[in-house]
Amino acid sequence: MAGYVGDRFFPSTLATTVPTAADFYNPPYFVKLPDTATTPSTREIDIPTTYSRLVTKDWSVFFTETFRIIENSNTGTRSGFDNLVIGTQYQLYTNPEHQFIVTVGGTAAIGGTGAPGIASSFSTLTPTVYIGKGFGDLPDSVAWLQPLTISATAAVAVPTESSTLTSLGTINIPRTDTGAFTSLTPLPTGPTTLAEAINPKILQLGFALEYSLVTNEYTGPNRTGTRYAEGWVPLIEFTTATPLNGPLAGRTTGTVNPGVIWVSRYLQAGVEAIIPMDAHSGRDVGVRAQAHLYLPAIFPGLKPIFGN
């Protein structure tokens, strides 16, 4: 959700969500997560796509659908769509002079809208706070720090069901993209044995540190017309997930995601490595590659649904 706050351009980060509401479209892109740390191991490839629309200049709604491929060393490969995710962001406070923004919002993954064996039968609500800060307001004596940009998110994922009963013959172990797992407890029920999967509330934290090498360009001569950003943005992102209840309560897993983004007038393209923080967070290194289309640049007449 790329956008300006004052003179600082916040590109759309790949592993976390920036705090600027915007009109955009992410065509299907590629995410190969690190293999799970459990035995048997699981390999997951995600192909998400997202569409976002401004309702007002400060408020957006967005929709994400993800096609998921899961390879399990014991049970083979299964694939299908995950639950539809509906999200929103509202820019609560902006300070253009200091390139600072606070946004509130969150997402709802709608249970039962995805494929059995891939998606959860229950919904998950994730209220989120987003913060962003550019450091272009620093004095020229520390000009080398002026390109720094940080953004952060804090969220709690709350499932609508605290536990799920599943036949032991068809157990699917859900995971987050940072490697947090549910806990399975066998329950004897006569001729059939079920497993109780605890669906914990999960604290999700994200942080992105960027070094913006973009310049402000204009569609007309002599800095006239519409402003747009162009250039490179090296960055590193961190994501963590910590269950707040259940047998794994307090165990934090996460990833470190170094990468680079190229920003141009109509779109940006980025790629990142996905590196597990520790042995509990996964094995091997994953990768994420994404294109992000700036719809107002592609369609100049596009305005918020309400207002200008």
PDB file of C-alpha atoms in Angstrom:
ATOM      1  CA  MET A   1       0.000   0.000   0.000  1.00  0.00           C
ATOM      2  CA  ALA A   2       2.584   2.471  -1.157  1.00  0.00           C
ATOM      3  CA  GLY A   3       2.098   6.170  -0.563  1.00  0.00           C
ATOM      4  CA  TYR A   4       3.572   9.485   0.548  1.00  0.00           C
ATOM      5  CA  VAL A   5       3.645  10.960   4.057  1.00  0.00           C
ATOM      6  CA  GLY A   6       4.942  14.467   3.558  1.00  0.00           C
ATOM      7  CA  ASP A   7       8.004  14.135   1.337  1.00  0.00           C
ATOM      8  CA  ARG A   8       8.714  10.507   2.310  1.00  0.00           C
ATOM      9  CA  PHE A   9       7.543   7.721   0.028  1.00  0.00           C
ATOM     10  CA  PHE A  10       6.654   4.473   1.799  1.00  0.00           C
ATOM     11  CA  PRO A  11       6.952   1.586  -0.679  1.00  0.00           C
ATOM     12  CA  SER A  12       4.785  -1.464  -0.132  1.00  0.00           C
ATOM     13  CA  THR A  13       6.872  -3.851   1.966  1.00  0.00           C
ATOM     14  CA  LEU A  14       6.702  -7.586   1.266  1.00  0.00           C
ATOM     15  CA  ALA A  15       6.659  -9.374   4.640  1.00  0.00           C
ATOM     16  CA  THR A  16       4.881  -6.654   6.622  1.00  0.00           C
ATOM     17  CA  THR A  17       2.175  -4.094   5.803  1.00  0.00           C
ATOM     18  CA  VAL A  18       2.955  -0.397   5.507  1.00  0.00           C
ATOM     19  CA  PRO A  19       0.614   2.132   7.170  1.00  0.00           C
ATOM     20  CA  THR A  20      -0.419   4.087   4.063  1.00  0.00           C
ATOM     21  CA  ALA A  21      -3.879   3.331   2.648  1.00  0.00           C
ATOM     22  CA  ALA A  22      -3.864   3.228  -1.171  1.00  0.00           C
ATOM     23  CA  ASP A  23      -5.393   1.989  -4.420  1.00  0.00           C
ATOM     24  CA  PHE A  24      -3.273  -0.911  -5.689  1.00  0.00           C
ATOM     25  CA  TYR A  25      -3.243  -4.396  -7.168  1.00  0.00           C
ATOM     26  CA  ASN A  26      -0.747  -7.169  -6.482  1.00  0.00           C
ATOM     27  CA  PRO A  27      -1.012  -9.724  -9.304  1.00  0.00           C
ATOM     28  CA  PRO A  28      -0.366 -13.337  -8.215  1.00  0.00           C
ATOM     29  CA  TYR A  29       3.134 -13.509  -6.766  1.00  0.00           C
ATOM     30  CA  PHE A  30       5.428 -16.198  -5.336  1.00  0.00           C
ATOM     31  CA  VAL A  31       6.203 -17.096  -1.717  1.00  0.00           C
ATOM     32  CA  LYS A  32       8.254 -20.186  -0.867  1.00  0.00           C
ATOM     33  CA  LEU A  33       8.277 -20.539   2.933  1.00  0.00           C
ATOM     34  CA  PRO A  34      11.066 -22.298   4.853  1.00  0.00           C
ATOM     35  CA  ASP A  35      10.303 -25.972   5.505  1.00  0.00           C
ATOM     36  CA  THR A  36       8.733 -26.644   8.893  1.00  0.00           C
ATOM     37  CA  ALA A  37      10.970 -27.642  11.769  1.00  0.00           C
ATOM     38  CA  THR A  38       8.825 -30.662  12.640  1.00  0.00           C
ATOM     39  CA  THR A  39       9.158 -34.277  11.503  1.00  0.00           C
ATOM     40  CA  PRO A  40       7.681 -35.130   9.055  1.00  0.00           C
ATOM     41  CA  SER A  41       8.618 -31.869   7.414  1.00  0.00           C
ATOM     42  CA  THR A  42       6.190 -29.750   5.405  1.00  0.00           C
ATOM     43  CA  ARG A  43       7.026 -27.538   2.447  1.00  0.00           C
ATOM     44  CA  GLU A  44       4.665 -24.712   1.553  1.00  0.00           C
ATOM     45  CA  ILE A  45       4.384 -22.514  -1.534  1.00  0.00           C
ATOM     46  CA  ASP A  46       1.889 -19.641  -1.536  1.00  0.00           C
ATOM     47  CA  ILE A  47       0.600 -17.652  -4.509  1.00  0.00           C
ATOM     48  CA  PRO A  48      -1.318 -14.656  -3.086  1.00  0.00           C
ATOM     49  CA  THR A  49      -3.021 -11.805  -4.883  1.00  0.00           C
ATOM     50  CA  THR A  50      -4.398  -8.595  -3.320  1.00  0.00           C
ATOM     51  CA  TYR A  51      -6.669  -5.785  -4.481  1.00  0.00           C
ATOM     52  CA  SER A  52      -7.069  -2.579  -2.442  1.00  0.00           C
ATOM     53  CA  ARG A  53      -9.509   0.292  -2.976  1.00  0.00           C
ATOM     54  CA  LEU A  54      -9.655   3.698  -1.307  1.00  0.00           C
ATOM     55  CA  VAL A  55     -13.087   4.454   0.152  1.00  0.00           C
ATOM     56  CA  THR A  56     -11.916   7.927   1.230  1.00  0.00           C
ATOM     57  CA  LYS A  57      -8.444   9.444   0.947  1.00  0.00           C
ATOM     58  CA  ASP A  58      -7.587   8.032   4.417  1.00  0.00           C
ATOM     59  CA  TRP A  59      -9.541   4.754   4.434  1.00  0.00           C
ATOM     60  CA  SER A  60      -9.067   1.657   2.285  1.00  0.00           C
ATOM     61  CA  VAL A  61     -10.509  -1.843   2.083  1.00  0.00           C
ATOM     62  CA  PHE A  62      -8.610  -4.741   0.539  1.00  0.00           C
ATOM     63  CA  PHE A  63      -9.107  -8.372  -0.391  1.00  0.00           C
ATOM     64  CA  THR A  64      -6.499 -11.139  -0.481  1.00  0.00           C
ATOM     65  CA  GLU A  65      -6.841 -14.633  -1.917  1.00  0.00           C
ATOM     66  CA  THR A  66      -4.019 -17.175  -1.695  1.00  0.00           C
ATOM     67  CA  PHE A  67      -3.531 -20.392  -3.628  1.00  0.00           C
ATOM     68  CA  ARG A  68      -1.521 -22.750  -1.417  1.00  0.00           C
ATOM     69  CA  ILE A  69       0.550 -25.844  -2.256  1.00  0.00           C
ATOM     70  CA  ILE A  70       1.578 -28.022   0.701  1.00  0.00           C
ATOM     71  CA  GLU A  71       3.991 -30.929   0.354  1.00  0.00           C
ATOM     72  CA  ASN A  72       4.168 -33.299   3.335  1.00  0.00           C
ATOM     73  CA  SER A  73       6.885 -35.968   3.404  1.00  0.00           C
ATOM     74  CA  ASN A  74       4.367 -38.541   4.732  1.00  0.00           C
ATOM     75  CA  THR A  75       1.065 -37.688   3.077  1.00  0.00           C
ATOM     76  CA  GLY A  76       2.088 -36.220  -0.269  1.00  0.00           C
ATOM     77  CA  THR A  77       0.941 -32.971  -1.905  1.00  0.00           C
ATOM     78  CA  ARG A  78      -2.343 -31.118  -1.558  1.00  0.00           C
ATOM     79  CA  SER A  79      -3.330 -27.736  -2.923  1.00  0.00           C
ATOM     80  CA  GLY A  80      -6.195 -25.272  -3.039  1.00  0.00           C
ATOM     81  CA  PHE A  81      -7.298 -21.801  -2.061  1.00  0.00           C
ATOM     82  CA  ASP A  82      -6.974 -20.547   1.498  1.00  0.00           C
ATOM     83  CA  ASN A  83      -9.794 -18.591   3.141  1.00  0.00           C
ATOM     84  CA  LEU A  84     -10.651 -15.206   1.655  1.00  0.00           C
ATOM     85  CA  VAL A  85      -9.110 -12.352   3.670  1.00  0.00           C
ATOM     86  CA  ILE A  86     -10.897  -9.000   3.930  1.00  0.00           C
ATOM     87  CA  GLY A  87      -8.935  -6.120   5.442  1.00  0.00           C
ATOM     88  CA  THR A  88      -9.152  -2.416   6.127  1.00  0.00           C
ATOM     89  CA  GLN A  89      -6.861   0.482   7.063  1.00  0.00           C
ATOM     90  CA  TYR A  90      -7.699   3.938   8.359  1.00  0.00           C
ATOM     91  CA  GLN A  91      -4.985   6.602   8.624  1.00  0.00           C
ATOM     92  CA  LEU A  92      -5.689   7.848  12.124  1.00  0.00           C
ATOM     93  CA  TYR A  93      -2.902  10.432  12.382  1.00  0.00           C
ATOM     94  CA  THR A  94      -0.354  11.863   9.959  1.00  0.00           C
ATOM     95  CA  ASN A  95       2.367  14.440  10.498  1.00  0.00           C
ATOM     96  CA  PRO A  96       3.719  15.327   7.039  1.00  0.00           C
ATOM     97  CA  GLU A  97       6.471  17.598   8.396  1.00  0.00           C
ATOM     98  CA  HIS A  98       7.980  14.756  10.416  1.00  0.00           C
ATOM     99  CA  GLN A  99       6.990  12.005   7.963  1.00  0.00           C
ATOM    100  CA  PHE A 100       5.084  10.160  10.690  1.00  0.00           C
ATOM    101  CA  ILE A 101       1.859   8.148  10.423  1.00  0.00           C
ATOM    102  CA  VAL A 102      -0.335   5.972  12.653  1.00  0.00           C
ATOM    103  CA  THR A 103      -2.969   3.730  11.090  1.00  0.00           C
ATOM    104  CA  VAL A 104      -5.520   1.336  12.582  1.00  0.00           C
ATOM    105  CA  GLY A 105      -7.286  -1.563  10.920  1.00  0.00           C
ATOM    106  CA  GLY A 106      -6.921  -5.281  10.546  1.00  0.00           C
ATOM    107  CA  THR A 107      -8.062  -8.343   8.641  1.00  0.00           C
ATOM    108  CA  ALA A 108     -10.695 -11.060   8.797  1.00  0.00           C
ATOM    109  CA  ALA A 109      -9.977 -14.470   7.273  1.00  0.00           C
ATOM    110  CA  ILE A 110     -13.461 -15.827   6.501  1.00  0.00           C
ATOM    111  CA  GLY A 111     -13.728 -19.434   7.663  1.00  0.00           C
ATOM    112  CA  GLY A 112     -15.049 -22.017   5.228  1.00  0.00           C
ATOM    113  CA  THR A 113     -14.354 -19.978   2.092  1.00  0.00           C
ATOM    114  CA  GLY A 114     -11.257 -21.981   1.188  1.00  0.00           C
ATOM    115  CA  ALA A 115     -10.555 -25.569   0.192  1.00  0.00           C
ATOM    116  CA  PRO A 116     -10.933 -28.405   2.759  1.00  0.00           C
ATOM    117  CA  GLY A 117      -7.543 -29.599   3.949  1.00  0.00           C
ATOM    118  CA  ILE A 118      -6.016 -26.197   3.131  1.00  0.00           C
ATOM    119  CA  ALA A 119      -8.202 -23.605   4.826  1.00  0.00           C
ATOM    120  CA  SER A 120      -9.593 -23.487   8.361  1.00  0.00           C
ATOM    121  CA  SER A 121     -13.293 -24.053   8.998  1.00  0.00           C
ATOM    122  CA  PHE A 122     -13.272 -21.131  11.453  1.00  0.00           C
ATOM    123  CA  SER A 123     -12.599 -17.436  10.911  1.00  0.00           C
ATOM    124  CA  THR A 124      -9.678 -15.442  12.309  1.00  0.00           C
ATOM    125  CA  LEU A 125      -9.963 -11.759  13.223  1.00  0.00           C
ATOM    126  CA  THR A 126      -6.724  -9.759  13.436  1.00  0.00           C
ATOM    127  CA  PRO A 127      -6.989  -6.156  14.699  1.00  0.00           C
ATOM    128  CA  THR A 128      -3.783  -4.311  13.845  1.00  0.00           C
ATOM    129  CA  VAL A 129      -1.949  -1.052  14.554  1.00  0.00           C
ATOM    130  CA  TYR A 130       0.489   0.247  11.905  1.00  0.00           C
ATOM    131  CA  ILE A 131       3.176   2.916  12.440  1.00  0.00           C
ATOM    132  CA  GLY A 132       5.578   4.542   9.979  1.00  0.00           C
ATOM    133  CA  LYS A 133       8.360   7.116  10.303  1.00  0.00           C
ATOM    134  CA  GLY A 134      10.719   8.670   7.783  1.00  0.00           C
ATOM    135  CA  PHE A 135      13.853  10.455   8.964  1.00  0.00           C
ATOM    136  CA  GLY A 136      14.063  13.165   6.320  1.00  0.00           C
ATOM    137  CA  ASP A 137      13.482  15.723   9.095  1.00  0.00           C
ATOM    138  CA  LEU A 138      16.907  15.069  10.633  1.00  0.00           C
ATOM    139  CA  PRO A 139      19.478  17.897  10.358  1.00  0.00           C
ATOM    140  CA  ASP A 140      21.947  17.969   7.479  1.00  0.00           C
ATOM    141  CA  SER A 141      24.770  17.220   9.928  1.00  0.00           C
ATOM    142  CA  VAL A 142      23.532  13.596   9.875  1.00  0.00           C
ATOM    143  CA  ALA A 143      22.413  13.588   6.240  1.00  0.00           C
ATOM    144  CA  TRP A 144      23.409   9.928   5.859  1.00  0.00           C
ATOM    145  CA  LEU A 145      20.561   9.027   8.233  1.00  0.00           C
ATOM    146  CA  GLN A 146      17.901  11.003   6.374  1.00  0.00           C
ATOM    147  CA  PRO A 147      17.074   8.157   3.929  1.00  0.00           C
ATOM    148  CA  LEU A 148      16.120   5.832   6.814  1.00  0.00           C
ATOM    149  CA  THR A 149      12.497   4.735   7.017  1.00  0.00           C
ATOM    150  CA  ILE A 150      10.934   2.436   9.594  1.00  0.00           C
ATOM    151  CA  SER A 151       7.518   0.870   9.802  1.00  0.00           C
ATOM    152  CA  ALA A 152       6.049  -1.485  12.371  1.00  0.00           C
ATOM    153  CA  THR A 153       2.895  -3.483  12.990  1.00  0.00           C
ATOM    154  CA  ALA A 154       1.375  -5.027  16.111  1.00  0.00           C
ATOM    155  CA  ALA A 155      -1.584  -7.403  15.877  1.00  0.00           C
ATOM    156  CA  VAL A 156      -3.363 -10.202  17.709  1.00  0.00           C
ATOM    157  CA  ALA A 157      -4.892 -12.984  15.607  1.00  0.00           C
ATOM    158  CA  VAL A 158      -8.057 -14.198  17.339  1.00  0.00           C
ATOM    159  CA  PRO A 159      -9.735 -17.385  16.024  1.00  0.00           C
ATOM    160  CA  THR A 160     -13.508 -17.626  16.321  1.00  0.00           C
ATOM    161  CA  GLU A 161     -13.128 -21.214  17.618  1.00  0.00           C
ATOM    162  CA  SER A 162     -10.768 -21.992  20.489  1.00  0.00           C
ATOM    163  CA  SER A 163     -10.289 -25.610  19.340  1.00  0.00           C
ATOM    164  CA  THR A 164     -11.173 -27.895  16.451  1.00  0.00           C
ATOM    165  CA  LEU A 165     -11.941 -31.629  16.526  1.00  0.00           C
ATOM    166  CA  THR A 166     -10.469 -33.639  13.642  1.00  0.00           C
ATOM    167  CA  SER A 167     -10.402 -37.339  12.815  1.00  0.00           C
ATOM    168  CA  LEU A 168      -6.920 -38.753  13.415  1.00  0.00           C
ATOM    169  CA  GLY A 169      -6.999 -40.213   9.939  1.00  0.00           C
ATOM    170  CA  THR A 170      -7.177 -36.780   8.309  1.00  0.00           C
ATOM    171  CA  ILE A 171      -5.192 -34.449  10.569  1.00  0.00           C
ATOM    172  CA  ASN A 172      -4.002 -31.202   9.037  1.00  0.00           C
ATOM    173  CA  ILE A 173      -1.669 -29.137  11.177  1.00  0.00           C
ATOM    174  CA  PRO A 174      -2.262 -25.447  10.503  1.00  0.00           C
ATOM    175  CA  ARG A 175       0.672 -23.059  10.606  1.00  0.00           C
ATOM    176  CA  THR A 176       1.334 -19.385  10.258  1.00  0.00           C
ATOM    177  CA  ASP A 177       3.931 -18.085   7.822  1.00  0.00           C
ATOM    178  CA  THR A 178       6.291 -17.666  10.772  1.00  0.00           C
ATOM    179  CA  GLY A 179       6.013 -21.288  11.860  1.00  0.00           C
ATOM    180  CA  ALA A 180       3.588 -21.255  14.813  1.00  0.00           C
ATOM    181  CA  PHE A 181       1.715 -24.532  15.187  1.00  0.00           C
ATOM    182  CA  THR A 182      -1.406 -25.732  16.894  1.00  0.00           C
ATOM    183  CA  SER A 183      -1.291 -28.567  19.436  1.00  0.00           C
ATOM    184  CA  LEU A 184      -3.018 -31.916  18.835  1.00  0.00           C
ATOM    185  CA  THR A 185      -4.488 -34.017  21.675  1.00  0.00           C
ATOM    186  CA  PRO A 186      -6.023 -37.469  20.879  1.00  0.00           C
ATOM    187  CA  LEU A 187      -9.532 -37.873  22.301  1.00  0.00           C
ATOM    188  CA  PRO A 188     -11.079 -41.394  22.472  1.00  0.00           C
ATOM    189  CA  THR A 189     -14.719 -41.302  21.375  1.00  0.00           C
ATOM    190  CA  GLY A 190     -15.752 -44.927  21.036  1.00  0.00           C
ATOM    191  CA  PRO A 191     -14.996 -46.466  17.634  1.00  0.00           C
ATOM    192  CA  THR A 192     -13.550 -43.179  16.329  1.00  0.00           C
ATOM    193  CA  THR A 193     -10.533 -41.330  17.719  1.00  0.00           C
ATOM    194  CA  LEU A 194     -10.514 -37.569  17.277  1.00  0.00           C
ATOM    195  CA  ALA A 195      -7.750 -35.039  17.748  1.00  0.00           C
ATOM    196  CA  GLU A 196      -8.346 -31.718  19.442  1.00  0.00           C
ATOM    197  CA  ALA A 197      -6.375 -28.944  17.747  1.00  0.00           C
ATOM    198  CA  ILE A 198      -5.940 -25.885  19.957  1.00  0.00           C
ATOM    199  CA  ASN A 199      -6.360 -22.668  17.975  1.00  0.00           C
ATOM    200  CA  PRO A 200      -4.423 -20.119  20.042  1.00  0.00           C
ATOM    201  CA  LYS A 201      -4.582 -16.369  19.974  1.00  0.00           C
ATOM    202  CA  ILE A 202      -1.296 -15.237  18.395  1.00  0.00           C
ATOM    203  CA  LEU A 203       0.597 -11.992  18.934  1.00  0.00           C
ATOM    204  CA  GLN A 204       2.051 -10.934  15.581  1.00  0.00           C
ATOM    205  CA  LEU A 205       4.773  -8.280  15.397  1.00  0.00           C
ATOM    206  CA  GLY A 206       6.430  -6.873  12.296  1.00  0.00           C
ATOM    207  CA  PHE A 207       9.220  -4.373  11.738  1.00  0.00           C
ATOM    208  CA  ALA A 208      10.814  -3.021   8.547  1.00  0.00           C
ATOM    209  CA  LEU A 209      14.022  -0.983   8.296  1.00  0.00           C
ATOM    210  CA  GLU A 210      14.546   0.667   4.898  1.00  0.00           C
ATOM    211  CA  TYR A 211      17.202   2.872   3.325  1.00  0.00           C
ATOM    212  CA  SER A 212      15.346   4.898   0.707  1.00  0.00           C
ATOM    213  CA  LEU A 213      17.385   5.762  -2.387  1.00  0.00           C
ATOM    214  CA  VAL A 214      14.323   6.986  -4.298  1.00  0.00           C
ATOM    215  CA  THR A 215      14.063  10.443  -5.801  1.00  0.00           C
ATOM    216  CA  ASN A 216      10.906  12.473  -6.359  1.00  0.00           C
ATOM    217  CA  GLU A 217      10.113  12.812 -10.057  1.00  0.00           C
ATOM    218  CA  TYR A 218       7.297  14.699 -11.779  1.00  0.00           C
ATOM    219  CA  THR A 219       5.158  14.070 -14.837  1.00  0.00           C
ATOM    220  CA  GLY A 220       5.708  17.639 -16.093  1.00  0.00           C
ATOM    221  CA  PRO A 221       8.848  19.753 -16.625  1.00  0.00           C
ATOM    222  CA  ASN A 222      10.377  21.903 -13.878  1.00  0.00           C
ATOM    223  CA  ARG A 223       8.862  19.814 -11.047  1.00  0.00           C
ATOM    224  CA  THR A 224       5.290  20.254 -12.234  1.00  0.00           C
ATOM    225  CA  GLY A 225       2.479  17.746 -12.621  1.00  0.00           C
ATOM    226  CA  THR A 226       1.982  14.624 -10.551  1.00  0.00           C
ATOM    227  CA  ARG A 227       4.749  13.604  -8.160  1.00  0.00           C
ATOM    228  CA  TYR A 228       6.024  10.021  -8.145  1.00  0.00           C
ATOM    229  CA  ALA A 229       8.950   8.128  -6.636  1.00  0.00           C
ATOM    230  CA  GLU A 230      11.698   6.305  -8.517  1.00  0.00           C
ATOM    231  CA  GLY A 231      14.723   4.355  -7.310  1.00  0.00           C
ATOM    232  CA  TRP A 232      15.962   1.518  -5.116  1.00  0.00           C
ATOM    233  CA  VAL A 233      15.012   0.686  -1.530  1.00  0.00           C
ATOM    234  CA  PRO A 234      17.224  -1.895   0.246  1.00  0.00           C
ATOM    235  CA  LEU A 235      15.455  -3.178   3.339  1.00  0.00           C
ATOM    236  CA  ILE A 236      15.280  -5.822   6.021  1.00  0.00           C
ATOM    237  CA  GLU A 237      12.055  -6.966   7.650  1.00  0.00           C
ATOM    238  CA  PHE A 238      11.376  -8.978  10.796  1.00  0.00           C
ATOM    239  CA  THR A 239       8.204 -10.918  11.603  1.00  0.00           C
ATOM    240  CA  THR A 240       7.384 -12.836  14.783  1.00  0.00           C
ATOM    241  CA  ALA A 241       4.447 -14.891  16.051  1.00  0.00           C
ATOM    242  CA  THR A 242       3.877 -15.764  19.718  1.00  0.00           C
ATOM    243  CA  PRO A 243       0.934 -17.931  20.860  1.00  0.00           C
ATOM    244  CA  LEU A 244      -0.755 -16.347  23.870  1.00  0.00           C
ATOM    245  CA  ASN A 245      -2.460 -19.534  25.081  1.00  0.00           C
ATOM    246  CA  GLY A 246      -2.275 -23.282  24.613  1.00  0.00           C
ATOM    247  CA  PRO A 247       0.676 -25.665  25.101  1.00  0.00           C
ATOM    248  CA  LEU A 248       2.997 -23.508  22.973  1.00  0.00           C
ATOM    249  CA  ALA A 249       2.120 -20.255  24.750  1.00  0.00           C
ATOM    250  CA  GLY A 250       5.096 -17.916  24.902  1.00  0.00           C
ATOM    251  CA  ARG A 251       7.178 -19.677  22.230  1.00  0.00           C
ATOM    252  CA  THR A 252       8.147 -17.027  19.688  1.00  0.00           C
ATOM    253  CA  THR A 253       8.949 -18.003  16.124  1.00  0.00           C
ATOM    254  CA  GLY A 254       9.809 -15.684  13.287  1.00  0.00           C
ATOM    255  CA  THR A 255      11.739 -14.799  10.174  1.00  0.00           C
ATOM    256  CA  VAL A 256      14.332 -12.270   9.024  1.00  0.00           C
ATOM    257  CA  ASN A 257      13.659 -10.996   5.515  1.00  0.00           C
ATOM    258  CA  PRO A 258      16.446  -9.047   3.745  1.00  0.00           C
ATOM    259  CA  GLY A 259      15.722  -7.798   0.253  1.00  0.00           C
ATOM    260  CA  VAL A 260      15.399  -4.934  -2.184  1.00  0.00           C
ATOM    261  CA  ILE A 261      12.566  -3.043  -3.889  1.00  0.00           C
ATOM    262  CA  TRP A 262      12.672  -1.175  -7.208  1.00  0.00           C
ATOM    263  CA  VAL A 263      10.179   1.719  -7.340  1.00  0.00           C
ATOM    264  CA  SER A 264       9.001   3.331 -10.579  1.00  0.00           C
ATOM    265  CA  ARG A 265       6.117   5.508 -11.719  1.00  0.00           C
ATOM    266  CA  TYR A 266       3.593   2.734 -12.393  1.00  0.00           C
ATOM    267  CA  LEU A 267       4.723  -0.152 -10.240  1.00  0.00           C
ATOM    268  CA  GLN A 268       7.291  -1.560  -7.890  1.00  0.00           C
ATOM    269  CA  ALA A 269       8.972  -4.969  -7.844  1.00  0.00           C
ATOM    270  CA  GLY A 270      10.669  -6.572  -4.862  1.00  0.00           C
ATOM    271  CA  VAL A 271      12.369  -9.756  -3.741  1.00  0.00           C
ATOM    272  CA  GLU A 272      13.343 -10.993  -0.275  1.00  0.00           C
ATOM    273  CA  ALA A 273      14.907 -14.013   1.346  1.00  0.00           C
ATOM    274  CA  ILE A 274      12.919 -15.630   4.190  1.00  0.00           C
ATOM    275  CA  ILE A 275      15.351 -16.770   6.898  1.00  0.00           C
ATOM    276  CA  PRO A 276      14.073 -18.592  10.028  1.00  0.00           C
ATOM    277  CA  MET A 277      15.117 -16.910  13.271  1.00  0.00           C
ATOM    278  CA  ASP A 278      15.793 -20.215  15.053  1.00  0.00           C
ATOM    279  CA  ALA A 279      15.317 -23.987  14.803  1.00  0.00           C
ATOM    280  CA  HIS A 280      11.667 -23.732  15.895  1.00  0.00           C
ATOM    281  CA  SER A 281      10.901 -21.300  13.072  1.00  0.00           C
ATOM    282  CA  GLY A 282      11.767 -23.586  10.178  1.00  0.00           C
ATOM    283  CA  ARG A 283      14.558 -25.087   8.122  1.00  0.00           C
ATOM    284  CA  ASP A 284      16.310 -23.860   4.976  1.00  0.00           C
ATOM    285  CA  VAL A 285      15.745 -20.433   3.417  1.00  0.00           C
ATOM    286  CA  GLY A 286      12.601 -19.343   1.601  1.00  0.00           C
ATOM    287  CA  VAL A 287      12.031 -16.571  -0.915  1.00  0.00           C
ATOM    288  CA  ARG A 288       9.334 -14.006  -1.678  1.00  0.00           C
ATOM    289  CA  ALA A 289       8.989 -12.073  -4.975  1.00  0.00           C
ATOM    290  CA  GLN A 290       6.234  -9.541  -5.638  1.00  0.00           C
ATOM    291  CA  ALA A 291       5.010  -6.962  -8.142  1.00  0.00           C
ATOM    292  CA  HIS A 292       2.831  -4.099  -6.878  1.00  0.00           C
ATOM    293  CA  LEU A 293       0.835  -1.957  -9.333  1.00  0.00           C
ATOM    294  CA  TYR A 294       0.006   1.683  -8.524  1.00  0.00           C
ATOM    295  CA  LEU A 295      -3.534   1.934  -9.875  1.00  0.00           C
ATOM    296  CA  PRO A 296      -3.883   5.776  -9.772  1.00  0.00           C
ATOM    297  CA  ALA A 297      -0.764   6.066 -11.960  1.00  0.00           C
ATOM    298  CA  ILE A 298      -2.066   3.480 -14.419  1.00  0.00           C
ATOM    299  CA  PHE A 299      -5.599   4.912 -14.375  1.00  0.00           C
ATOM    300  CA  PRO A 300      -5.189   8.700 -13.798  1.00  0.00           C
ATOM    301  CA  GLY A 301      -8.942   9.237 -13.389  1.00  0.00           C
ATOM    302  CA  LEU A 302      -9.185   6.830 -10.435  1.00  0.00           C
ATOM    303  CA  LYS A 303     -10.360   8.611  -7.283  1.00  0.00           C
ATOM    304  CA  PRO A 304     -11.544   7.434  -3.845  1.00  0.00           C
ATOM    305  CA  ILE A 305     -15.114   6.161  -3.837  1.00  0.00           C
ATOM    306  CA  PHE A 306     -16.141   9.088  -1.625  1.00  0.00           C
ATOM    307  CA  GLY A 307     -14.387  12.434  -1.923  1.00  0.00           C
ATOM    308  CA  ASN A 308     -11.425  13.490  -4.021  1.00  0.00           C
TER     309      ASN A 308
END
